[in-house]
Amino acid sequence: MKKLSKKTLVIIVSVLVVISYILHKTIAYHPITIAIMLVSTAIAGGPILRRAVSALRYRIVGIDALVSIAVIGALIIGEYWEAAAVTFLFMIGDYLESRTLEKTRSSLKSLMDLAPDTARVRIDGVEQTLSPEDLKKGMVLVIKPGERIAADGVVLEGTAYIDQSSITGEPVPVFKEVGEQIFSGTIITSGYLIVEATQVGESTTFAKILHLVEEAQDAKAPTQKFIERFSRYYTPAIIALSLITYLITRDIHMALTLLVIACPGALVISVPVSIVAAIGSSAKNGILVKGGEVIEKLSRVQAAAFDKTGTLTEGRPSVVSLHAYGMSEEDLLRIAVIGEAYSEHPLATAIIKEGANRGIVTAEVPENPEYIQGKGVRFMLEGETYLLGNRALFEDNGIDMKAAIKDIQTEEHERNTAVIIGTSEKVIGLIAIADKLREEAFEVIRQLKKLGIRKSVMFTGDSKGTAETVAHTLQLDEFRYELLPEHKVEAVKELQKKYGSVAFIGDGINDAPSLATADVGIAIGAAGNDVAMETADVVLLGQKLGSLVDAISISRMAVRNMKQNIFFAIAVAATLLIGVLLGGVTLSIGMLVHELSVLLVIINATRILRFAKRKKYTIL
Amino acid sequence: MKNIVMQLETLSCPTCAAKIESALKKTAGVKDPEVLFNTSRVKLYFDPKIIDEEGVKSVISKLGYGSLSVKEIS
């Protein structure tokens, strides 16, 4: 019998039950009818009884025990139809429940299926296929279109579009070229790459994400712990209740029916299904949520504290505007790019990056560059002397800045850094650089307000002026400036006192203590930043601040779902109880309603999985 | 002490998980068993001098649940 699959058994029993029901209605309790009912009960009920007995050996009284007692009781009093119906319903219920449960877990499973299973490496010029476990750091991987990347690495050769949705939740493929970082578990949609592995096996970002998600699923919510403790005493209590009912009423039908309807199936499953569906739904949207407790806490957040640099802003300076006097912007930028060729200053990086964006890539380097500490650089190019730097550099050299003064003042007013470019006689241009706000930052703050978050607060180490400008642009409720990391922790505590539950959103650089102190620590774009991934309760993958709104929405949806499920489970049990006491609810009806309630609870939880499709707003 | 993670067939009710966990707790040689319902996994330590992997598996299969794979954690 063991060789028959669950599905086959369900079909066999279903057929037997239907036949016996027809016989029961036509020729009533004929020996043949009874025989078929008994066979059916034995097939469906055997495993239940076996499980109940083995559990009893370890002194555990579970649902199996309740059902077994009820069925044996029914057989003793000659209710063969009831026995057959109850075992059949329990069996089919169990089967359908595990099928639907699979669905609530499916989005997590699909994530795990993304783990690469082979890797093509080039060793001494020869390509060979290895299992990802055998990869070593420094090996050279060859990856073709459609293939999954088996290690984290840096592109040595080639260009490709890569689907990074497993890491970032972002479905649009990203272009990668030489020198860029690629991640294990992502897929090349077109192109061809030669990659040097920098992280392999369990150390890859993808493996770490998988591990976190796996752990998260079974990190229990407080509500769940409560229900588990409750059900440990509940089942034995029901047996006692049933016994007492029998002793008082001498009604064995009622006593047996009580056992069946009191099964806590729907109640005990109510929380874990909602949680696992919420974690799966979050993961699909590029959000790692570390367990049920985090979901409950996240749904209750009252105030959100944002770190400025790297969270509300992109975290790296970039060119925001260009002013060229008497030449084209491109020519000006070319001079600046060449002038900065040797520099590793963040401002220089921003200028070179802007050049690359506009197609200005040159191998030319400045002649006789002379660096003036804290001011800038003087260099020669094509026989002309150029100066590149701040106001002080030009003042020191007595160069007239009249042409640019208005633009300089405007940029400074906007809190941008102005890099001035000039010859030894006059100013020829100005490049304004700033750590740009994330495009979605304003919308995120607005959505949080809509969600009823009472205060959005910004923390920054910057001066009051800069902080004020950003807070004003984003319409933040409050801001704290000139904060050191330890001050940020204090500020979080202060908010907790004022508003209760506080979420801190940071990039994990310098703010791990605040992530740990807040009720919910949320790290943005922490892929590759292990400390942040470990400290934070929620990780927004792929640098998407917009996911914050999704994370809170999903957590609230999950908590609502959990409450619906708990309420529904208790209401069904209570209704059935009244039904039994008033009469009219038989064993098989009780079992049917009970199994249906479990199924409905699971199906309700699968609604959380459809979150992404129902999103009413779009954020970049 | 060996530390292993076992992947079980899909657990369909949290009480099954609780049942396996208390059974393992009462098994000699097994330490700190933890049954994870959502992932249908069991994490535990066992003393190879008292019980082996097969012994642990049989405790679980006697309760009616099959184990699919066993992985040792270093």
XYZ file of C-alpha atoms in Angstrom:
694
model
C 0.000 0.000 0.000
C 2.904 2.257 0.708
C 3.778 2.294 -2.963
C 0.490 3.962 -3.894
C 0.755 7.723 -4.037
C -1.355 9.959 -1.872
C -3.269 11.035 -4.925
C -4.156 7.442 -5.906
C -5.306 6.714 -2.372
C -7.483 9.804 -2.371
C -9.085 8.675 -5.650
C -9.660 5.096 -4.442
C -11.243 6.268 -1.216
C -13.368 8.839 -3.033
C -14.771 6.133 -5.339
C -15.478 3.810 -2.405
C -17.194 6.563 -0.457
C -19.390 7.533 -3.390
C -20.394 3.892 -4.033
C -21.162 3.300 -0.387
C -23.162 6.524 -0.194
C -25.334 5.461 -3.141
C -25.807 1.988 -1.660
C -26.537 3.541 1.714
C -29.306 5.636 0.196
C -30.767 2.828 -1.924
C -30.396 -0.478 -0.114
C -29.463 0.987 3.286
C -27.193 -0.953 5.662
C -26.755 -4.077 3.663
C -23.638 -6.147 4.570
C -22.071 -5.144 1.231
C -22.550 -1.456 2.021
C -20.972 -1.937 5.411
C -18.073 -3.869 3.918
C -17.294 -1.100 1.428
C -17.540 1.519 4.169
C -15.179 -0.454 6.360
C -12.601 -0.868 3.553
C -12.780 2.828 2.835
C -12.415 3.692 6.518
C -9.438 1.350 6.812
C -7.602 2.850 3.833
C -8.224 6.466 4.792
C -8.146 5.972 8.539
C -5.190 3.578 8.816
C -2.516 6.230 8.485
C -4.398 8.529 10.875
C -4.554 5.835 13.520
C -0.926 4.897 12.971
C 0.194 8.482 13.424
C -2.009 8.908 16.489
C -0.600 5.791 18.151
C 3.035 6.638 17.425
C 2.477 10.141 18.758
C 0.819 8.774 21.889
C 3.986 6.784 22.517
C 5.714 10.123 22.944
C 2.761 11.329 25.024
C 1.526 13.748 22.414
C -2.188 14.098 21.842
C -2.815 15.693 18.483
C -5.513 16.100 15.893
C -4.886 12.534 14.695
C -5.802 11.255 18.147
C -9.035 13.242 18.226
C -10.092 11.944 14.834
C -9.062 8.363 15.643
C -11.122 8.289 18.839
C -14.111 9.719 17.006
C -13.864 7.159 14.202
C -13.402 4.186 16.532
C -16.328 5.433 18.573
C -18.474 5.702 15.478
C -17.581 2.154 14.440
C -18.418 0.812 17.892
C -21.865 2.350 17.872
C -22.437 1.103 14.342
C -22.233 4.432 12.529
C -20.233 3.008 9.624
C -21.215 5.743 7.205
C -20.064 8.452 9.619
C -16.744 6.684 10.111
C -16.169 6.378 6.369
C -17.191 9.976 5.723
C -15.021 11.440 8.498
C -11.864 9.577 7.477
C -12.476 10.405 3.829
C -12.982 14.104 4.557
C -9.938 14.223 6.786
C -7.812 12.560 4.136
C -8.969 14.724 1.256
C -8.734 17.818 3.455
C -5.162 16.992 4.350
C -4.331 16.396 0.698
C -5.875 19.652 -0.524
C -4.328 21.592 2.344
C -0.812 20.459 1.541
C -1.388 21.324 -2.121
C -2.563 24.858 -1.288
C 0.157 25.275 1.300
C 2.698 24.551 -1.429
C 1.293 27.563 -3.204
C 1.839 29.916 -0.280
C 5.413 28.702 -0.215
C 5.887 28.702 -3.971
C 7.373 32.153 -4.450
C 10.117 31.232 -2.011
C 10.671 27.956 -3.737
C 10.976 29.694 -7.083
C 13.647 31.901 -5.545
C 15.564 28.864 -4.373
C 15.245 27.268 -7.792
C 17.298 30.151 -9.135
C 20.390 28.739 -7.494
C 22.777 27.914 -10.354
C 23.548 24.244 -10.858
C 26.543 24.336 -13.189
C 29.381 26.716 -13.925
C 31.557 26.910 -17.009
C 35.120 27.889 -16.197
C 38.209 28.460 -18.282
C 41.324 26.850 -16.843
C 44.574 27.194 -18.813
C 42.552 28.182 -21.860
C 40.359 25.088 -21.724
C 36.663 25.392 -20.931
C 35.171 22.895 -18.539
C 31.954 22.528 -16.595
C 32.062 22.418 -12.821
C 29.543 22.150 -10.053
C 29.166 25.566 -8.338
C 30.488 24.060 -5.092
C 33.841 23.372 -6.753
C 34.357 26.972 -7.818
C 37.213 28.864 -6.228
C 37.856 32.559 -5.882
C 39.858 33.899 -8.811
C 38.598 31.315 -11.314
C 37.569 32.641 -14.711
C 33.959 31.973 -15.673
C 32.554 31.988 -19.177
C 28.860 32.844 -19.322
C 26.617 32.702 -22.365
C 23.102 34.061 -22.987
C 20.351 32.378 -21.009
C 22.787 31.045 -18.458
C 22.706 31.606 -14.766
C 25.798 33.099 -13.202
C 27.323 30.787 -10.599
C 29.493 33.202 -8.612
C 29.832 36.854 -7.685
C 32.510 38.440 -9.795
C 33.939 41.235 -11.877
C 33.591 41.408 -15.654
C 36.941 40.888 -17.399
C 35.693 40.821 -20.975
C 32.496 41.355 -22.898
C 29.207 43.139 -22.350
C 25.793 41.770 -21.517
C 22.315 42.529 -20.342
C 21.658 40.807 -17.042
C 18.363 39.999 -15.376
C 19.136 40.748 -11.746
C 15.626 40.204 -10.425
C 16.752 37.413 -8.096
C 18.948 39.913 -6.242
C 17.121 43.210 -6.729
C 13.530 42.334 -7.608
C 13.990 44.577 -10.635
C 12.763 42.800 -13.784
C 14.373 45.140 -16.355
C 17.754 43.743 -17.477
C 20.795 45.818 -16.544
C 23.704 46.526 -18.878
C 27.106 45.359 -17.608
C 30.563 45.951 -19.039
C 34.208 45.448 -18.136
C 35.024 46.208 -14.514
C 31.444 45.971 -13.277
C 30.223 43.710 -10.540
C 27.912 40.825 -11.327
C 26.024 38.579 -8.940
C 25.491 34.869 -8.593
C 21.915 33.754 -9.318
C 21.358 36.432 -11.971
C 20.788 35.527 -15.625
C 22.405 36.832 -18.794
C 19.566 37.679 -21.155
C 21.846 38.671 -24.035
C 25.573 39.094 -24.506
C 28.613 37.169 -23.430
C 30.829 37.636 -20.394
C 34.165 36.489 -19.100
C 34.118 36.991 -15.358
C 36.595 36.614 -12.546
C 34.969 35.050 -9.485
C 35.339 37.183 -6.353
C 32.903 35.284 -4.107
C 31.826 31.672 -4.477
C 29.459 29.187 -2.861
C 27.997 30.201 0.474
C 29.757 33.591 0.426
C 27.910 34.946 -2.587
C 25.278 37.594 -2.048
C 22.647 35.288 -3.504
C 23.517 32.431 -1.130
C 23.298 34.845 1.792
C 19.921 36.137 0.661
C 18.643 32.576 0.297
C 19.908 31.697 3.740
C 18.227 34.743 5.285
C 14.935 34.035 3.562
C 15.035 30.414 4.664
C 15.695 31.381 8.251
C 13.036 34.077 8.085
C 10.211 31.717 7.192
C 10.390 29.967 10.494
C 11.292 32.871 12.727
C 8.046 32.792 14.644
C 5.756 35.701 15.256
C 4.668 36.317 18.865
C 1.078 35.542 17.882
C 2.191 32.185 16.540
C 4.054 31.304 19.719
C 0.938 32.091 21.699
C -1.250 29.888 19.531
C 1.208 27.009 19.765
C 1.269 27.169 23.541
C -2.501 27.361 23.529
C -2.968 24.309 21.293
C -0.687 22.166 23.458
C -3.246 22.245 26.249
C -6.253 22.629 24.013
C -6.380 19.135 22.491
C -6.243 17.196 25.772
C -8.801 19.619 27.159
C -11.191 18.780 24.312
C -10.920 15.056 25.056
C -11.780 15.788 28.655
C -14.694 17.971 27.588
C -16.009 15.262 25.298
C -15.795 12.719 28.100
C -17.634 15.006 30.505
C -20.299 15.664 27.873
C -20.817 11.941 27.505
C -21.019 11.380 31.258
C -23.585 14.136 31.644
C -25.728 13.663 28.565
C -25.076 9.986 27.807
C -25.178 11.124 24.184
C -22.266 9.395 22.495
C -22.946 11.050 19.112
C -22.585 14.452 20.645
C -19.434 13.506 22.522
C -17.775 12.129 19.380
C -18.819 15.066 17.227
C -17.286 17.428 19.758
C -13.925 15.746 19.247
C -14.018 16.368 15.529
C -15.276 19.925 15.431
C -12.851 21.020 18.108
C -9.777 20.172 16.035
C -7.712 23.348 16.146
C -6.545 22.908 12.535
C -7.604 26.265 11.147
C -6.395 28.171 14.174
C -2.899 26.721 14.342
C -2.313 27.234 10.648
C -3.738 30.772 10.536
C -0.530 32.593 11.434
C 2.193 30.581 9.693
C 0.423 30.617 6.317
C -0.016 34.391 6.355
C 3.593 34.880 7.399
C 5.100 32.599 4.806
C 2.972 34.173 2.081
C 4.049 37.655 3.204
C 7.736 36.729 3.238
C 7.386 35.169 -0.195
C 5.519 38.136 -1.579
C 8.120 40.523 -0.149
C 11.005 38.493 -1.568
C 9.375 38.640 -4.989
C 9.366 42.422 -4.674
C 13.027 42.647 -3.702
C 12.418 42.890 0.031
C 13.951 40.563 2.604
C 11.900 40.441 5.775
C 13.394 38.456 8.599
C 10.433 36.605 9.974
C 7.022 36.863 11.498
C 8.001 39.069 14.389
C 9.427 41.665 12.007
C 6.224 41.595 9.970
C 4.145 42.281 13.063
C 6.473 45.087 14.159
C 6.681 46.646 10.726
C 2.915 46.836 10.506
C 2.861 48.909 13.703
C 5.553 51.461 12.809
C 4.563 55.011 13.804
C 7.601 57.024 12.763
C 10.252 56.568 10.100
C 13.781 57.899 10.586
C 15.904 58.161 7.453
C 19.619 58.503 7.223
C 20.300 61.138 4.577
C 23.441 60.140 2.724
C 23.001 56.961 0.738
C 19.381 56.538 1.761
C 17.455 59.632 0.783
C 20.326 60.565 -1.518
C 22.197 58.337 -3.910
C 25.231 58.413 -1.655
C 27.734 59.479 -4.297
C 28.220 62.945 -5.749
C 27.171 63.466 -9.330
C 27.040 66.390 -11.741
C 23.756 68.257 -11.496
C 24.430 71.132 -13.886
C 26.983 72.593 -16.278
C 27.546 76.229 -17.230
C 29.905 76.952 -20.118
C 30.952 80.502 -21.041
C 32.043 81.012 -24.627
C 32.363 77.334 -25.480
C 30.201 74.238 -25.747
C 29.350 72.199 -22.643
C 31.090 69.207 -24.230
C 34.358 71.114 -24.751
C 34.251 72.368 -21.177
C 33.584 68.917 -19.836
C 36.438 67.479 -21.899
C 38.904 69.925 -20.355
C 37.586 69.092 -16.878
C 37.755 65.334 -17.496
C 41.387 65.597 -18.614
C 42.224 67.902 -15.707
C 40.834 65.420 -13.211
C 42.368 62.344 -14.838
C 44.849 61.768 -11.993
C 42.551 62.629 -9.139
C 40.575 60.169 -7.024
C 38.567 62.819 -5.222
C 34.775 62.105 -5.222
C 34.224 65.349 -7.162
C 36.678 64.183 -9.826
C 34.930 60.812 -10.021
C 31.619 62.623 -10.551
C 33.064 64.716 -13.402
C 34.669 61.720 -15.119
C 31.427 59.748 -14.791
C 29.443 62.616 -16.321
C 31.954 62.707 -19.173
C 31.481 58.992 -19.763
C 27.695 59.447 -19.743
C 28.031 62.050 -22.496
C 30.466 59.962 -24.486
C 33.579 61.907 -23.515
C 36.200 59.291 -22.863
C 39.781 60.270 -23.452
C 43.168 58.849 -22.697
C 44.668 62.344 -22.593
C 46.245 63.442 -19.327
C 47.083 66.891 -17.947
C 50.594 68.243 -18.492
C 52.567 69.463 -15.478
C 49.636 69.217 -13.069
C 50.133 71.115 -9.848
C 47.781 70.256 -7.006
C 46.918 72.960 -4.517
C 45.694 71.413 -1.259
C 42.034 72.103 -0.581
C 41.683 74.340 -3.621
C 42.135 72.497 -6.866
C 44.587 71.898 -9.666
C 46.526 73.936 -12.247
C 47.574 72.166 -15.438
C 48.607 72.605 -19.042
C 46.713 71.276 -22.012
C 47.432 71.955 -25.672
C 49.647 74.899 -24.756
C 47.065 76.614 -22.558
C 47.136 76.915 -18.753
C 43.951 75.850 -16.968
C 42.758 76.134 -13.408
C 40.110 73.842 -11.921
C 38.873 74.195 -8.373
C 36.938 76.270 -5.883
C 36.530 80.039 -5.448
C 39.621 80.308 -3.279
C 41.792 78.980 -6.103
C 40.572 81.724 -8.436
C 40.713 84.464 -5.803
C 44.316 83.506 -4.970
C 45.254 83.786 -8.628
C 43.410 87.068 -9.028
C 41.209 85.794 -11.842
C 38.073 87.727 -12.590
C 34.969 85.621 -11.806
C 32.400 88.218 -12.881
C 31.047 86.142 -15.741
C 30.254 83.246 -13.421
C 29.477 84.891 -10.109
C 25.709 84.747 -10.502
C 25.730 81.056 -11.391
C 28.150 80.302 -8.560
C 25.862 82.001 -6.063
C 22.799 80.196 -7.404
C 24.512 76.808 -7.102
C 25.788 77.572 -3.620
C 22.348 78.607 -2.593
C 21.109 75.197 -3.791
C 23.814 73.623 -1.587
C 25.659 72.278 -4.604
C 29.427 72.234 -4.807
C 30.658 74.461 -7.629
C 33.799 73.367 -9.438
C 35.078 76.363 -11.408
C 37.168 76.024 -14.561
C 39.196 78.850 -16.045
C 42.292 79.885 -17.943
C 44.918 82.153 -16.408
C 42.802 85.121 -17.577
C 39.138 84.262 -17.240
C 36.548 81.827 -16.019
C 35.327 79.540 -18.803
C 32.841 77.415 -16.985
C 31.339 75.915 -13.909
C 30.297 72.393 -12.983
C 27.839 71.949 -10.122
C 28.058 68.712 -8.195
C 25.787 67.340 -5.499
C 24.796 64.106 -3.855
C 21.495 63.863 -5.696
C 18.295 62.935 -3.914
C 16.926 59.585 -5.004
C 14.321 60.130 -7.670
C 11.676 58.268 -5.693
C 12.446 59.882 -2.303
C 9.717 62.522 -2.463
C 7.068 60.025 -3.544
C 8.103 57.594 -0.793
C 7.678 60.225 1.922
C 4.288 61.158 0.482
C 3.169 57.507 0.389
C 4.292 56.980 3.989
C 2.070 59.859 5.063
C -0.795 58.242 3.187
C -0.112 55.005 5.050
C -0.534 56.903 8.294
C 3.106 57.037 9.399
C 2.977 59.968 11.814
C 6.449 61.402 11.318
C 9.139 61.100 8.689
C 12.411 62.323 10.144
C 15.831 62.777 8.550
C 19.153 62.247 10.315
C 22.337 63.696 8.874
C 25.893 64.535 9.796
C 25.689 67.549 7.480
C 25.240 71.168 8.480
C 21.900 72.746 9.252
C 21.680 74.519 5.904
C 22.037 71.366 3.797
C 19.687 69.443 6.060
C 17.087 72.192 5.840
C 17.158 72.269 2.056
C 16.682 68.503 1.750
C 13.989 68.373 4.454
C 12.133 71.172 2.707
C 12.386 69.583 -0.757
C 11.122 66.236 0.501
C 8.561 67.779 2.872
C 9.902 65.850 5.829
C 8.267 66.473 9.190
C 11.493 66.846 11.129
C 15.249 66.746 10.680
C 18.276 66.365 12.933
C 21.638 67.683 11.724
C 25.340 67.468 12.591
C 24.803 64.024 14.080
C 27.599 61.545 14.714
C 26.694 57.831 14.531
C 26.252 57.636 18.321
C 23.998 60.683 18.214
C 21.834 58.885 15.682
C 21.232 56.077 18.174
C 20.181 58.661 20.763
C 17.902 60.320 18.240
C 16.250 56.971 17.471
C 15.622 56.416 21.182
C 14.163 59.884 21.485
C 11.723 59.169 18.650
C 10.778 55.879 20.285
C 9.852 57.744 23.447
C 7.777 60.233 21.513
C 6.047 58.069 18.938
C 6.405 54.444 20.026
C 7.477 52.143 17.279
C 10.231 53.549 15.053
C 11.732 52.267 11.821
C 15.245 53.383 10.927
C 16.172 53.305 7.257
C 19.861 53.474 6.450
C 22.433 52.140 4.012
C 24.305 50.215 6.680
C 27.430 52.357 6.352
C 28.171 53.860 9.784
C 24.627 53.325 10.959
C 24.510 49.685 12.052
C 23.958 50.735 15.712
C 20.877 52.714 14.714
C 19.593 49.785 12.622
C 19.905 47.619 15.716
C 18.337 50.142 18.094
C 15.215 50.899 16.067
C 12.144 48.677 16.432
C 12.585 47.806 12.797
C 16.001 48.353 11.184
C 15.727 48.669 7.420
C 18.838 48.554 5.249
C 18.753 49.787 1.689
C 20.810 48.181 -1.067
C 22.801 46.080 1.324
C 23.825 43.480 -1.252
C 27.499 42.962 -0.556
C 27.325 44.745 2.798
C 27.256 41.834 5.216
C 27.003 43.820 8.432
C 23.937 45.640 7.206
C 22.361 42.415 5.946
C 22.875 40.778 9.304
C 21.919 43.716 11.523
C 18.854 44.888 9.669
C 15.414 43.348 10.135
C 14.405 44.269 6.620
C 16.673 44.580 3.600
C 15.570 46.543 0.547
C 17.528 44.964 -2.273
C 18.676 46.751 -5.377
C 18.892 50.266 -3.897
C 15.161 50.768 -4.198
C 13.805 53.110 -1.556
C 10.343 52.650 -3.062
C 10.285 49.097 -1.715
C 9.902 50.602 1.748
C 6.305 51.474 0.990
C 5.707 47.958 -0.374
C 7.306 46.394 2.704
C 5.015 48.284 5.071
C 1.956 47.629 2.915
C 2.663 43.894 2.714
C 3.258 43.656 6.457
C -0.032 45.374 7.191
C -1.819 43.180 4.706
C -0.284 40.110 6.365
C -1.290 41.172 9.858
C -4.810 41.922 8.680
C -4.875 38.540 6.982
C -3.693 36.840 10.160
C -6.410 38.496 12.208
C -9.067 37.522 9.667
C -7.856 33.948 9.801
C -7.795 33.759 13.591
C -11.215 35.340 13.859
C -12.640 33.059 11.180
C -11.180 29.927 12.781
C -12.617 30.770 16.177
C -15.979 31.787 14.722
C -16.295 28.511 12.814
C -15.408 26.457 15.883
C -17.891 28.406 18.006
C -20.692 28.040 15.434
C -20.061 24.315 15.154
C -20.041 23.976 18.919
C -23.443 25.628 19.170
C -24.623 23.447 16.291
C -23.530 20.297 18.099
C -25.104 21.316 21.380
C -28.378 22.198 19.682
C -28.171 19.032 17.632
C -28.142 18.853 13.857
C -24.398 18.777 13.313
C -23.270 15.218 12.710
C -19.757 13.852 12.737
C -19.368 14.083 8.972
C -20.837 17.576 8.692
C -18.573 18.706 11.514
C -15.554 17.278 9.730
C -16.583 18.788 6.404
C -16.980 22.274 7.843
C -13.738 21.960 9.780
C -11.713 20.920 6.742
C -13.328 23.635 4.635
C -12.388 26.234 7.217
C -8.745 25.121 7.115
C -8.751 25.347 3.326
C -10.337 28.789 3.366
C -7.717 30.038 5.808
C -4.934 28.879 3.500
C -6.629 30.288 0.414
C -7.084 33.609 2.205
C -3.336 33.715 2.844
C -2.540 33.192 -0.832
C -4.135 36.576 -1.481
C -0.996 38.151 -0.031
C 0.969 36.654 -2.906
C -0.987 38.703 -5.384
C 0.189 41.932 -3.765
C 2.429 43.038 -6.629
C -0.363 42.903 -9.161
C -2.687 45.017 -7.081
C -0.221 47.805 -6.450
C -2.039 51.064 -7.070
C 0.968 53.320 -7.523
C 4.210 53.105 -9.383
C 7.566 54.062 -8.065
C 10.728 53.991 -10.132
C 27.938 15.919 18.478
C 26.913 16.131 14.858
C 24.709 18.918 13.565
C 22.340 18.101 10.714
C 19.483 19.620 8.739
C 16.893 17.252 7.321
C 14.453 18.112 4.587
C 11.132 16.391 5.213
C 8.139 15.884 2.961
C 5.832 18.899 3.101
C 4.433 19.266 6.590
C 0.783 20.143 6.263
C -0.059 21.170 9.809
C 1.858 22.979 12.514
C 0.803 20.351 15.030
C 2.656 17.729 12.975
C 5.767 19.860 13.381
C 5.183 20.156 17.120
C 4.662 16.407 17.330
C 7.930 15.581 15.558
C 9.749 18.072 17.725
C 8.553 16.625 21.019
C 9.211 13.078 19.805
C 12.790 14.010 18.923
C 13.227 15.770 22.251
C 12.399 12.505 23.967
C 14.788 10.487 21.789
C 18.051 9.520 23.486
C 21.136 11.039 21.867
C 19.264 13.866 20.135
C 19.873 17.413 21.311
C 18.080 20.693 20.556
C 15.777 19.505 17.787
C 13.961 22.257 15.974
C 11.235 21.504 13.430
C 10.612 24.298 10.965
C 7.075 24.167 9.707
C 7.197 26.524 6.746
C 10.330 25.045 5.236
C 9.452 21.482 6.385
C 12.894 21.036 7.853
C 14.384 19.629 11.009
C 17.550 20.955 12.590
C 19.176 18.962 15.336
C 22.344 17.769 17.037
C 22.929 14.110 17.727
C 25.546 12.064 19.496
C 26.882 9.472 17.007
C 27.774 7.161 19.884
C 24.122 6.810 20.877
C 22.156 7.236 17.656
C 22.884 7.560 13.951
C 21.188 9.354 11.067
C 19.083 6.306 10.273
C 17.893 6.160 13.864
C 16.779 9.781 13.718
C 15.057 9.172 10.385
C 13.163 6.187 11.767
C 11.793 8.205 14.695
C 10.349 10.643 12.175
C 9.095 8.003 9.748
C 7.350 6.137 12.558
C 5.318 9.292 13.110
C 4.315 9.114 9.468
C 6.641 11.601 7.799
C 9.270 10.813 5.211
C 12.634 12.515 5.044
C 13.935 13.577 1.658
C 17.520 14.563 2.357
C 20.005 15.068 5.149
C 22.753 17.643 5.165
C 25.510 17.908 7.723
C 26.413 21.372 8.963
C 30.032 21.937 9.799
